[in-house]
Each structure stands twice: as C-alpha cells, then as structure tokens.
Coordinates of C-alpha atoms and ligand atoms in Angstrom, one line a residue:
Chain A
X1 CA 0.0 0.0 0.0
X2 CA 2.7 2.5 1.1
X3 CA 4.9 0.9 -1.6
X4 CA 2.4 1.8 -4.3
X5 CA 1.9 5.3 -2.9
X6 CA 5.6 5.8 -2.7
X7 CA 6.1 4.6 -6.3
X8 CA 3.4 6.9 -7.5
X9 CA 4.8 9.9 -5.7
X10 CA 8.3 9.1 -7.0
X11 CA 6.9 9.0 -10.6
X12 CA 5.4 12.4 -9.9
X13 CA 8.7 13.5 -8.4
X14 CA 10.7 12.5 -11.5
X15 CA 8.4 14.6 -13.7
X16 CA 8.5 17.5 -11.4
X17 CA 12.3 17.0 -11.1
X18 CA 12.7 17.3 -14.8
X19 CA 11.0 20.7 -14.6
X20 CA 13.0 21.7 -11.5
X21 CA 16.2 20.8 -13.5
X22 CA 15.1 22.9 -16.4
X23 CA 14.3 25.7 -13.9
X24 CA 17.9 25.6 -12.6
X25 CA 19.8 25.5 -16.0
X26 CA 19.7 29.3 -16.3
X27 CA 21.1 29.8 -12.8
X28 CA 24.0 27.4 -13.6
X29 CA 24.7 29.0 -17.0
X30 CA 24.9 32.4 -15.5
X31 CA 27.1 31.3 -12.6
X32 CA 29.3 29.3 -15.0
X33 CA 29.9 32.1 -17.4
X34 CA 29.7 35.3 -15.3
X35 CA 30.5 33.8 -11.8
X36 CA 27.5 35.6 -10.6
X37 CA 24.9 34.0 -8.3
X38 CA 21.5 35.3 -9.5
X39 CA 19.8 35.7 -6.1
X40 CA 16.7 37.1 -7.9
X41 CA 16.3 33.8 -9.8
X42 CA 12.8 33.1 -8.4
X43 CA 11.4 36.4 -9.6
X44 CA 12.1 35.4 -13.2
X45 CA 10.2 32.2 -12.7
X46 CA 7.3 34.3 -11.4
X47 CA 7.4 36.4 -14.6
X48 CA 7.1 33.1 -16.6
X49 CA 4.1 32.1 -14.5
X50 CA 2.3 35.4 -15.1
X51 CA 3.0 35.3 -18.8
X52 CA 1.3 31.8 -18.9
X53 CA -1.6 33.0 -16.8
X54 CA -2.0 36.0 -19.1
X55 CA -1.9 34.1 -22.3
X56 CA -4.3 31.5 -21.0
X57 CA -6.9 33.9 -19.4
X58 CA -6.7 36.8 -21.8
X59 CA -6.5 35.0 -25.1
X60 CA -7.6 31.5 -24.2
X61 CA -4.4 30.1 -25.6
X62 CA -2.8 26.9 -24.4
X63 CA 0.1 27.4 -21.9
X64 CA 2.5 25.7 -24.3
X65 CA 2.1 28.8 -26.5
X66 CA 3.6 30.7 -23.6
X67 CA 6.9 28.8 -23.9
X68 CA 8.4 30.7 -26.9
X69 CA 6.8 33.9 -25.7
X70 CA 8.5 33.5 -22.3
X71 CA 11.9 32.6 -23.9
X72 CA 11.8 35.8 -26.0
X73 CA 10.6 38.1 -23.3
X74 CA 13.0 36.5 -20.8
X75 CA 16.0 37.0 -23.2
X76 CA 15.0 40.6 -23.8
X77 CA 14.8 41.2 -20.1
X78 CA 18.1 39.5 -19.7
X79 CA 19.8 41.7 -22.3
X80 CA 18.3 44.9 -20.7
X81 CA 19.5 44.0 -17.2
X82 CA 22.9 42.9 -18.5
X83 CA 23.6 46.2 -20.2
X84 CA 22.0 48.3 -17.6
X85 CA 23.4 46.6 -14.5
X86 CA 25.4 43.4 -14.7
X87 CA 28.0 44.6 -17.3
X88 CA 29.4 47.0 -14.8
X89 CA 29.6 44.5 -12.0
X90 CA 31.5 41.6 -13.6
X91 CA 34.8 42.9 -12.3
X92 CA 33.4 44.3 -9.0
X93 CA 33.5 42.3 -5.8
X94 CA 31.0 39.5 -5.5
X95 CA 28.9 41.3 -3.0
X96 CA 28.0 43.9 -5.5
X97 CA 26.5 41.5 -8.0
X98 CA 24.7 39.6 -5.2
X99 CA 23.1 42.8 -4.0
X100 CA 22.3 43.8 -7.6
X101 CA 20.5 40.6 -8.5
X102 CA 18.8 40.6 -5.1
X103 CA 17.5 44.2 -5.9
X104 CA 16.5 43.2 -9.4
X105 CA 14.4 40.3 -7.9
X106 CA 12.6 42.7 -5.5
X107 CA 12.1 45.3 -8.2
X108 CA 10.4 42.7 -10.4
X109 CA 8.3 41.4 -7.6
X110 CA 7.0 44.8 -6.7
X111 CA 6.3 45.7 -10.3
X112 CA 4.3 42.4 -10.6
X113 CA 2.4 43.4 -7.4
X114 CA 1.5 46.8 -8.8
X115 CA 0.2 45.2 -12.0
X116 CA -1.5 42.0 -10.7
X117 CA -2.0 42.6 -7.0
X118 CA -0.8 40.1 -4.4
X119 CA -3.6 37.6 -4.3
X120 CA -2.9 34.0 -5.4
X121 CA -4.2 33.1 -8.9
X122 CA -4.4 29.9 -10.9
X123 CA -5.9 28.5 -14.1
X124 CA -7.3 25.3 -15.2
X125 CA -6.1 23.8 -18.4
X126 CA -8.1 20.6 -18.8
X127 CA -6.5 18.5 -21.5
X128 CA -7.2 15.1 -20.1
X129 CA -5.2 12.8 -17.9
X130 CA -3.5 9.5 -17.8
X131 CA -4.9 7.3 -15.0
X132 CA -2.6 4.7 -13.6
X133 CA -3.4 2.3 -10.8
X134 CA -1.0 4.1 -8.4
X135 CA -1.2 7.7 -9.6
X136 CA -2.8 10.1 -12.0
X137 CA -0.9 12.3 -14.5
X138 CA -2.8 15.3 -16.0
X139 CA -1.6 15.7 -19.5
X140 CA -0.5 19.2 -18.8
X141 CA 2.2 17.8 -16.5
X142 CA 3.3 15.3 -19.2
X143 CA 3.6 18.2 -21.7
X144 CA 5.6 20.2 -19.2
X145 CA 8.0 17.3 -18.7
X146 CA 8.4 16.8 -22.4
X147 CA 8.9 20.5 -22.8
X148 CA 11.7 20.4 -20.2
X149 CA 13.5 17.6 -21.8
X150 CA 13.2 19.1 -25.2
X151 CA 14.6 22.4 -24.0
X152 CA 17.5 20.7 -22.1
X153 CA 18.3 18.7 -25.2
X154 CA 18.2 21.8 -27.4
X155 CA 20.5 23.6 -25.1
X156 CA 22.9 20.7 -25.0
X157 CA 23.0 20.6 -28.8
X158 CA 23.5 24.3 -29.0
X159 CA 26.4 24.1 -26.6
X160 CA 28.1 21.3 -28.4
X161 CA 27.4 22.0 -32.0
X162 CA 27.2 25.7 -32.6
X163 CA 29.9 28.3 -32.8
X164 CA 28.2 30.5 -30.1
X165 CA 27.8 27.5 -27.9
X166 CA 31.5 26.6 -28.2
X167 CA 32.4 30.2 -27.3
X168 CA 30.3 30.0 -24.2
X169 CA 31.9 26.7 -23.2
X170 CA 35.3 28.2 -23.7
X171 CA 34.5 31.1 -21.4
X172 CA 33.1 28.8 -18.7
X173 CA 36.4 26.9 -18.8
X174 CA 38.8 29.8 -19.0
X175 CA 37.8 33.3 -19.9
X176 CA 41.4 34.6 -20.5
X177 CA 42.0 31.5 -22.7
X178 CA 38.9 32.3 -24.7
X179 CA 40.0 35.9 -25.1
X180 CA 43.4 34.9 -26.6
X181 CA 41.5 32.7 -29.1
X182 CA 39.6 35.7 -30.3
X183 CA 36.3 35.0 -28.5
X184 CA 34.4 38.2 -27.8
X185 CA 34.1 37.5 -24.1
X186 CA 31.9 40.6 -23.4
X187 CA 29.3 39.4 -25.9
X188 CA 29.4 35.9 -24.5
X189 CA 28.6 37.4 -21.0
X190 CA 25.6 39.3 -22.5
X191 CA 24.4 36.3 -24.5
X192 CA 24.7 33.8 -21.6
X193 CA 23.0 36.2 -19.2
X194 CA 20.1 36.7 -21.6
X195 CA 19.8 32.9 -22.4
X196 CA 20.0 32.2 -18.7
X197 CA 17.2 34.6 -17.9
X198 CA 15.2 33.3 -20.9
X199 CA 15.5 29.7 -19.7
X200 CA 14.4 30.8 -16.2
X201 CA 11.4 32.7 -17.4
X202 CA 10.5 29.7 -19.6
X203 CA 10.8 27.4 -16.6
X204 CA 8.1 29.5 -15.0
X205 CA 5.7 28.5 -17.8
X206 CA 6.5 24.8 -17.3
X207 CA 6.2 25.0 -13.5
X208 CA 2.7 26.4 -13.8
X209 CA 1.8 23.7 -16.2
X210 CA 2.7 21.3 -13.4
X211 CA 1.3 23.4 -10.6
X212 CA -1.3 25.7 -12.1
X213 CA -2.1 27.4 -8.8
X214 CA -0.4 29.7 -6.3
X215 CA 0.7 32.2 -8.9
X216 CA 1.6 35.3 -7.0
X217 CA 4.3 38.0 -7.2
X218 CA 6.2 36.4 -4.3
X219 CA 6.0 32.8 -5.5
X220 CA 9.6 32.7 -6.6
X221 CA 11.4 32.6 -3.2
X222 CA 10.8 28.9 -2.6
X223 CA 12.1 28.1 -6.1
X224 CA 15.2 30.2 -5.6
X225 CA 16.1 28.0 -2.6
X226 CA 15.4 24.8 -4.5
X227 CA 17.4 26.0 -7.5
X228 CA 20.4 26.6 -5.2
X229 CA 20.2 23.1 -3.8
X230 CA 19.8 21.7 -7.3
X231 CA 22.6 23.8 -8.8
X232 CA 25.0 22.6 -6.1
X233 CA 23.8 19.0 -6.7
X234 CA 24.6 19.4 -10.4
X235 CA 28.0 20.9 -10.0
X236 CA 27.2 24.6 -10.1
X237 CA 28.6 25.5 -13.5
X238 CA 27.0 22.9 -15.8
X239 CA 23.4 23.5 -17.1
X240 CA 23.0 19.8 -17.9
X241 CA 24.5 18.8 -14.5
X242 CA 21.7 21.1 -13.1
X243 CA 19.1 19.1 -15.2
X244 CA 20.1 15.8 -13.6
X245 CA 20.4 17.5 -10.2
X246 CA 16.8 18.5 -10.7
X247 CA 15.7 14.9 -11.4
X248 CA 17.4 13.8 -8.2
X249 CA 15.9 16.6 -6.2
X250 CA 12.4 15.9 -7.5
X251 CA 12.8 12.3 -6.4
X252 CA 14.1 13.2 -3.0
X253 CA 11.5 15.8 -2.4
X254 CA 8.5 13.7 -3.3
X255 CA 9.9 10.5 -1.8
X256 CA 10.7 12.2 1.5
X257 CA 7.4 14.0 1.6
X258 CA 5.6 10.6 1.4
X259 CA 7.7 9.2 4.1
X260 CA 7.5 12.2 6.4
X261 CA 3.7 12.2 6.1
X262 CA 3.7 8.7 7.7
X263 CA 5.1 10.1 10.9
X264 CA 2.3 11.3 13.1
X265 CA 2.6 14.9 14.2
X266 CA 5.2 15.8 11.6
X267 CA 4.6 18.7 9.2
X268 CA 5.7 16.9 6.0
X269 CA 6.0 19.9 3.8
X270 CA 8.1 21.8 6.3
X271 CA 10.3 18.8 6.7
X272 CA 11.1 18.5 3.0
X273 CA 12.2 22.1 3.1
X274 CA 14.4 21.3 6.1
X275 CA 15.8 18.3 4.2
X276 CA 16.7 20.5 1.2
X277 CA 18.7 22.8 3.4
X278 CA 20.3 19.8 5.0
X279 CA 21.3 18.4 1.6
X280 CA 22.7 21.8 0.6
X281 CA 24.7 22.1 3.8
X282 CA 26.1 18.5 3.5
X283 CA 27.1 18.8 -0.1
X284 CA 28.8 22.1 0.5
X285 CA 30.7 20.5 3.5
X286 CA 31.7 17.3 1.7
X287 CA 32.0 18.2 -1.9
X288 CA 31.7 22.0 -2.5
X289 CA 32.1 21.6 -6.3
X290 CA 28.8 19.8 -6.4
X291 CA 27.8 16.1 -6.4
X292 CA 27.9 15.7 -10.2
X293 CA 30.6 18.3 -10.7
X294 CA 34.3 17.9 -11.5
X295 CA 36.8 17.4 -8.7
Chain B
X1 CA 55.3 46.8 -36.3
X2 CA 54.1 47.4 -32.7
X3 CA 54.6 50.7 -31.0
X4 CA 53.7 51.3 -27.3
X5 CA 53.9 54.9 -26.2
X6 CA 53.7 56.1 -22.5
X7 CA 51.4 53.2 -21.6
X8 CA 49.8 53.4 -18.2
X9 CA 47.5 50.8 -16.5
X10 CA 47.0 48.9 -13.3
X11 CA 44.5 47.0 -11.2
X12 CA 41.7 48.9 -9.4
X13 CA 43.3 51.8 -7.6
X14 CA 46.9 50.4 -8.0
X15 CA 48.9 51.8 -10.9
X16 CA 51.5 49.4 -12.3
X17 CA 52.6 50.8 -15.6
X18 CA 53.9 54.4 -15.4
X19 CA 54.4 55.4 -19.0
X20 CA 56.2 52.5 -20.6
X21 CA 57.3 52.8 -24.2
X22 CA 58.7 50.3 -26.5
X23 CA 58.8 49.2 -30.2
X24 CA 58.8 45.8 -31.8
X25 CA 60.3 45.8 -35.3
X26 CA 58.8 43.5 -37.9
X27 CA 60.5 40.1 -38.1
X28 CA 62.4 40.6 -34.8
X29 CA 62.5 38.8 -31.5
X30 CA 62.2 41.6 -28.9
X31 CA 62.6 40.7 -25.3
X32 CA 61.2 42.4 -22.2
X33 CA 63.3 41.7 -19.2
X34 CA 63.1 42.6 -15.6
X35 CA 62.8 41.2 -12.1
X36 CA 59.6 39.8 -10.6
X37 CA 56.6 42.0 -10.1
X38 CA 57.7 45.0 -12.2
X39 CA 54.9 44.9 -14.7
X40 CA 55.9 42.7 -17.5
X41 CA 52.7 40.6 -17.5
X42 CA 50.7 43.8 -17.0
X43 CA 52.3 45.4 -20.0
X44 CA 51.6 42.4 -22.3
X45 CA 48.0 42.1 -21.0
X46 CA 47.4 45.8 -21.5
X47 CA 48.8 45.8 -25.0
X48 CA 46.5 42.8 -25.8
X49 CA 43.6 44.4 -24.1
X50 CA 42.8 42.0 -21.3
X51 CA 43.4 45.1 -19.1
X52 CA 42.1 48.4 -20.3
X53 CA 44.9 51.0 -20.8
X54 CA 44.6 54.1 -18.5
X55 CA 46.7 56.2 -20.8
X56 CA 49.2 56.2 -23.6
X57 CA 48.9 54.9 -27.2
X58 CA 49.4 51.6 -28.9
X59 CA 49.8 51.3 -32.7
X60 CA 50.1 48.1 -34.7
X61 CA 51.0 48.1 -38.3
X62 CA 50.5 51.8 -38.4
X63 CA 46.9 51.6 -37.0
X64 CA 46.0 52.9 -33.6
X65 CA 44.6 50.0 -31.5
X66 CA 44.8 51.4 -28.0
X67 CA 41.2 50.6 -27.1
X68 CA 40.4 47.9 -29.7
X69 CA 38.7 44.9 -28.1
X70 CA 40.8 41.7 -27.8
X71 CA 38.9 39.7 -30.4
X72 CA 39.6 42.4 -33.0
X73 CA 43.3 42.4 -32.1
X74 CA 43.4 38.6 -32.6
X75 CA 41.7 39.1 -36.0
X76 CA 44.5 41.6 -36.9
X77 CA 47.1 39.0 -36.1
X78 CA 48.1 40.2 -32.7
X79 CA 47.9 37.5 -30.1
X80 CA 49.1 36.7 -26.5
X81 CA 50.4 33.5 -25.1
X82 CA 49.3 34.3 -21.5
X83 CA 51.3 33.6 -18.4
X84 CA 49.9 30.6 -16.7
X85 CA 48.8 29.0 -20.0
X86 CA 45.0 29.3 -19.6
X87 CA 44.3 26.2 -21.6
X88 CA 40.9 24.6 -21.7
X89 CA 41.9 21.8 -19.4
X90 CA 38.6 19.9 -19.8
X91 CA 38.8 19.8 -23.6
X92 CA 41.1 17.6 -25.7
X93 CA 44.3 18.7 -27.3
X94 CA 42.5 18.8 -30.6
X95 CA 39.5 20.8 -29.2
X96 CA 42.0 23.4 -27.8
X97 CA 43.6 23.8 -31.2
X98 CA 40.2 24.1 -32.8
X99 CA 39.4 26.9 -30.3
X100 CA 42.5 28.7 -31.5
X101 CA 40.9 28.8 -35.0
X102 CA 37.7 30.3 -33.6
X103 CA 37.7 33.4 -35.8
X104 CA 36.4 33.1 -39.4
X105 CA 39.8 34.0 -41.0
X106 CA 41.6 31.4 -39.0
X107 CA 38.9 28.8 -39.5
X108 CA 39.3 29.1 -43.3
X109 CA 42.9 27.9 -42.9
X110 CA 42.3 25.4 -40.2
X111 CA 43.7 22.3 -42.0
X112 CA 46.9 24.1 -43.0
X113 CA 47.3 25.5 -39.4
X114 CA 46.8 22.0 -37.9
X115 CA 49.4 20.6 -40.2
X116 CA 51.8 23.3 -39.3
X117 CA 51.4 23.0 -35.5
X118 CA 51.6 19.2 -35.6
X119 CA 54.8 19.4 -37.5
X120 CA 56.2 21.9 -35.1
X121 CA 55.1 19.9 -32.1
X122 CA 54.8 16.2 -33.1
X123 CA 54.2 15.2 -29.5
X124 CA 50.8 17.0 -29.7
X125 CA 49.8 14.9 -32.6
X126 CA 50.4 11.8 -30.5
X127 CA 48.2 13.3 -27.7
X128 CA 45.5 14.7 -29.9
X129 CA 42.6 13.1 -28.1
X130 CA 44.0 13.4 -24.6
X131 CA 42.5 16.0 -22.2
X132 CA 44.7 19.1 -22.1
X133 CA 44.7 19.0 -18.3
X134 CA 46.4 15.6 -18.3
X135 CA 49.4 16.7 -20.4
X136 CA 52.8 17.3 -18.8
X137 CA 53.9 20.8 -18.1
X138 CA 56.1 20.9 -21.2
X139 CA 53.3 19.6 -23.4
X140 CA 50.9 22.1 -22.0
X141 CA 53.3 24.9 -22.8
X142 CA 53.6 23.6 -26.3
X143 CA 49.9 23.4 -26.6
X144 CA 49.5 27.0 -25.5
X145 CA 51.9 28.1 -28.2
X146 CA 50.2 25.9 -30.7
X147 CA 46.8 27.2 -29.9
X148 CA 48.0 30.8 -30.4
X149 CA 49.5 29.8 -33.7
X150 CA 46.1 28.4 -34.8
X151 CA 44.9 32.1 -34.8
X152 CA 47.4 32.7 -37.6
X153 CA 49.1 35.6 -35.9
X154 CA 51.6 38.0 -37.3
X155 CA 52.9 39.3 -34.0
X156 CA 52.9 36.9 -31.0
X157 CA 53.5 38.0 -27.4
X158 CA 54.8 35.2 -25.2
X159 CA 54.6 35.6 -21.4
X160 CA 57.1 33.2 -19.8
X161 CA 56.6 30.3 -22.2
X162 CA 59.2 28.2 -20.4
X163 CA 57.9 28.8 -16.9
X164 CA 58.3 25.8 -14.7
X165 CA 60.1 23.7 -17.3
X166 CA 63.3 21.7 -17.0
X167 CA 66.4 23.3 -18.5
X168 CA 66.4 21.0 -21.5
X169 CA 62.8 22.0 -22.3
X170 CA 63.6 25.7 -21.8
X171 CA 66.1 25.6 -24.6
X172 CA 63.7 23.6 -26.7
X173 CA 61.0 26.2 -26.3
X174 CA 63.4 29.0 -27.2
X175 CA 64.5 27.0 -30.3
X176 CA 60.8 26.8 -31.3
X177 CA 60.5 30.5 -30.9
X178 CA 63.5 31.2 -33.1
X179 CA 61.9 28.8 -35.7
X180 CA 58.7 30.8 -35.5
X181 CA 60.6 33.8 -36.5
X182 CA 62.9 32.4 -39.1
X183 CA 60.7 29.8 -40.8
X184 CA 57.2 31.3 -40.3
X185 CA 58.2 35.0 -40.5
X186 CA 56.5 35.9 -37.2
X187 CA 57.3 38.9 -35.1
X188 CA 57.8 38.1 -31.4
X189 CA 57.6 40.0 -28.2
X190 CA 59.0 37.8 -25.5
X191 CA 59.0 37.9 -21.7
X192 CA 61.3 35.3 -20.2
X193 CA 62.6 34.6 -16.7
X194 CA 65.6 32.9 -18.1
X195 CA 67.8 35.9 -18.9
X196 CA 70.7 34.2 -20.6
X197 CA 68.6 32.2 -22.9
X198 CA 66.4 35.1 -23.9
X199 CA 69.4 37.4 -24.5
X200 CA 70.8 34.8 -26.8
X201 CA 67.5 34.4 -28.7
X202 CA 66.6 38.1 -29.0
X203 CA 67.5 40.8 -31.5
X204 CA 66.5 43.7 -29.2
X205 CA 66.0 44.0 -25.5
X206 CA 64.0 46.3 -23.2
X207 CA 64.6 46.4 -19.5
X208 CA 61.5 47.2 -17.4
X209 CA 61.5 48.2 -13.8
X210 CA 58.8 49.7 -11.6
X211 CA 56.5 50.1 -14.6
X212 CA 58.8 52.0 -16.9
X213 CA 61.5 51.1 -19.4
X214 CA 64.8 51.7 -17.8
X215 CA 67.2 50.6 -20.6
X216 CA 67.1 49.2 -24.1
X217 CA 69.5 48.0 -26.8
X218 CA 70.5 45.2 -29.0
X219 CA 71.0 42.0 -27.1
X220 CA 74.8 42.4 -27.7
X221 CA 74.7 45.8 -26.1
X222 CA 72.9 44.5 -23.1
X223 CA 75.1 41.5 -22.8
X224 CA 78.1 43.8 -22.9
X225 CA 76.9 46.3 -20.4
X226 CA 77.8 45.3 -16.9
X227 CA 76.0 48.2 -15.3
X228 CA 72.6 47.3 -16.8
X229 CA 73.1 43.6 -16.0
X230 CA 74.0 44.3 -12.4
X231 CA 71.4 46.9 -11.8
X232 CA 68.3 45.2 -13.3
X233 CA 69.1 41.6 -14.2
X234 CA 71.2 40.4 -11.3
X235 CA 73.8 38.6 -13.4
Ligands
ATP1 N1 45.2 40.7 -11.1 C1 45.9 41.5 -10.3 N2 45.3 42.3 -9.4 C2 46.0 43.1 -8.6 N3 47.3 43.3 -8.6 C3 48.0 42.6 -9.6 C4 47.4 41.6 -10.4 N4 48.3 41.1 -11.2 C5 49.5 41.6 -10.9 N5 49.3 42.5 -9.9 C6 50.4 43.3 -9.3 O1 50.9 44.2 -10.3 C7 52.3 44.2 -10.2 C8 53.0 43.8 -11.5 O2 52.6 42.5 -11.7 P1 53.0 41.7 -13.1 O3 52.3 40.4 -13.0 O4 52.8 42.6 -14.2 O5 54.6 41.5 -12.9 P2 55.6 40.7 -13.7 O6 56.7 41.6 -14.1 O7 54.9 39.9 -14.8 O8 56.1 39.6 -12.6 P3 56.5 38.1 -12.8 O9 57.9 38.1 -13.3 O10 56.4 37.6 -11.4 O11 55.6 37.4 -13.7 C9 52.7 43.4 -9.0 O12 52.9 44.2 -7.9 C10 51.5 42.5 -8.8 O13 51.4 42.2 -7.4
MG2 MG1 54.5 38.0 -15.2

C-alpha cells in the first residue's frame, strides 16, 4: 500500500524533477559564465508564471504557446539587465553582484504586485489525464515534462554543435583562454545572461503547467532555494548537471514527503524544506564543487 | 610593427605601468626583461587588451589599436600566449587547437594550421585526443603556443613560455620561438625569466623596472653592459 503510494509519488517526483532541473539551468549557466549568483532567480520564474496566466486567461491560448513567448521576453529582459546593470559588475567584488541581483528580484516582484496585486491566482487547463493504478498524471504535467526535456536537449546541442555554444563553453572553462583565441568575451557574457534569464522565465511556464495554482508576485522565493540546492547537486557551472540535479531533487522531495507524512505529528511539507537545506549544507561541506561536478 | 607609447595601466586603484614605451620591429624577436613583479605581464596584457589602458597609445602596423577589443586584435594577427597557460583543461588537445581557429579568417585555414602546429610539435599529434589537463607541463606549454599559432598571428607576445620547465625543455621552447621567427616569419615580443637564454635568442631587448622602461638596446649591447646587467638583471 505504502509501496504503491511511494512509487506513484516518485513518478510524480521524477516529472517535477525534470521541470526543476530545467528551472535551474539558467542559474547554472549564469554562474558558470559570469561567476554571478542570481539571487533574484525566483522572480524570473514568477514572470514566466504570469506570462502563462495572461496568455491563458486573456487569449484562451494553451500554456504551451507561452513557452516561446517566455523565452523571447526573458531573453529581452536578460539583455536589458545585463547592459544596464550586470556589465558594470563583472569585475566588481562578488557582494556587488549579489546585491544587484537581489535588488532586481525585489524590483520585479514589486512591479508584478503593482500590475497584478498580491492575491494567489491559478488557471485550469483541462486537457485530459492518464490514470494509472497508483497515480494520475494530468496531460499538462506530461507536456511540461516533455517541454523540459526538449529544452534541455536543445541547449545541449546548442552548446556542443554551434559556434556561439562553443564560445560559451570556452569562457566557462577559462575566460582569458577564450580571449586569446579571439572570442568576444563581453558578448558571451551578455548572451549567456540573456539565455540564462530566458530559460528561467520559460521554466516559470513549465512549473505552472505542473502546478497551475499559487501564482503570486512572491511565489519565486521557494524556487530560488530549490534551485540553489539543485545547482549545487549538479556541479554549479553545468546546465546539464543542473538538469540531472533537478531529477534527483524531485525524487528526494516527493519521496521524503511521502515518508515524512507517515510520521504522526510531523509537518511533512516543512520537513522536506528542512531536508533541502540539510542536503545543501552536507554537499557544501563534503564536496563543494557539487555532487555531479568535476573534482 | 608594434609601438607602445607612454602606456599606463593597473589594477583597481593600483597603478602598475607608469608610461612604458617600446617598439617591436617587424620580423624581430624583442625581449622584455626585468625582475619579478615589475609589470611585464601587466604590459603584455594591457597591449593585448585584457586590461584596459589608462593612458598612452598603442599602434600596430600603423593603425591605432589602443582601445580595440581583444577579439579584433586577434583578428588583426596580434595574439598573446598568456602567463599561466589558460588552456581549456577539460577539452582535448584537438579541441583546444580548434578553439584557436575560432575566428572566421583562422577557420578558413584550419587544415593548414593544424598541419603546421603538428609538424612543429609532433608530440601534440600523439596526444591529440588526450585531455589538455592531463598533459605534462612541457606539453601544456607547447599546446598553449600551438593554440596561439592556430589564430594565424603576425605578432605573437609570449609571457614566460618556459615557466616551470626543466632546463632542457627551456632551450627547446626557445629553439621553437626562433623557428617561428625564421621559418614562419613571425614577429615576437618575449617575456622570459631565463635571462641568458632570452638574451641569446633576441634581437633587441628592453629592461623594465617599476612600470617603466629603464634601458634598451641590441642584445649584444645589453650582454656587454655590466651596469645594466648588475642593476636590473642580477647577473
Ligand atoms: N590581477 C591583479 N590584481 C592586482 N594586482 C596585480 C594583479 N596582477 C598583478 N598585480 C600586481 O601588479 C604588479 C605587477 O605584476 P606583473 O604580473 O605585471 O609583474 P611581472 O613583471 O609579470 O612579474 P613576474 O615576473 O612575477 O611574472 C605586482 O605588484 C603584482 O602584485
Ligand atoms: Mg609575469
């Protein structure tokens, strides 16, 4: 009985994990290239969620349509913030860029609050479901999972096969090395930041396809924490490491939730949060370069 | 071919170069010598553009390039072999070389360039699929030079290319540099710790100290001047 419930929840966890992974790739990309931790990460997820809500409620269009919109809007926002703010901070002390991304996050949240108010919103995209003996998958979750994998794969191919992707990889490895090869490192910074933000906003679309409720200007905070844990799991600088980190995290989160719920008097949701902090702390203590990262 | 006039630069609030001037003649090996920490690396990195110049003027082939971004300098054939190698250690030897041919002009000649660097450094051919990080120090140094050659440079600035190498390898590296001049027609600006070896290899020498050029002359002149050697080179 518990076995079946656990299996069902782990299946849900795997799917959610794929989306978590995709939602962390942007964070890892930005850290890998610019060595900047985007503390405002969750606010960009929130933008993606509102884009989805808007496209669904105002035009009656399927949330999948929001994916390319979010990517384009996200990249545009990324370029704007890069040239307005981040470009000046690359050589500054780390604290400056931490504060800047923190401030950008708050700014976006407050703008969203001015426009949409602070109540929780949701939508209902009924496109059928798959009913298994142990669990139920709404098709929207399946589409979100497929979307995550497709985007992760596309990013992988872009990295490995294109000239721009190669330039980004070279800067991640050694920016001075890239410079002496003739790579326009300043442009790689701008492009990576824009793609990183674009991916993050897009992940907001996929997350609402999994959880179509609770859309609110401040919804991003929890995701920022999760993304930090996942990025560390995945080795910090590697977007595909982050993707696999997400899968692992989704399994741990849902698995542990099921188990904590069995213990009487335990607040299972709070415990999974505690567990994520614990994992983060342990990995940082034992293997600071991340579980899946290089030495 | 390269003229540096009154160059000033530094890091944050700390000024390192205080109006350094030098000239590298086409087809020459020009050395920049001086004790540790006097600004040799800073000068090369400022000329290349990794560090933005604070003042002064840099011209290359008659064109002013003082504030030209690094990728445009590489495109003009001005390249740096940086101190500390800066290889892509996670990539293979081959991938590192391909990165050297990143710019379009270099990419058009990639087959030729590969042939050239593999004939100059046969050991790299044997290691072509090995991770750059797993090469020995000498091999890594050769790969750094080879990667720079893949950009098809006309003027190559080398910052301590024999750093950390055994004496036998040091002379091998300097032989290679002489070959780059005589067989490939390259112009070379060299920073080298090994004073004897670099005096022997160079045509012209500048002595840098505390961020400015203190003496210059043909390598014979510097070799012959006891004052200069004692004051700045400690030999
Ligand atoms: N990235 C940096 N940030 C701050 N100061 C630096 C940096 N790099 C070098 N310096 C300082 O600038 C001065 C000149 O350094 P530079 O590396 O140019 O000397 P160098 O002549 O190349 O020395 P060496 O022979 O040891 O390579 C030194 O005082 C050094 O401490
Ligand atoms: Mg130096």
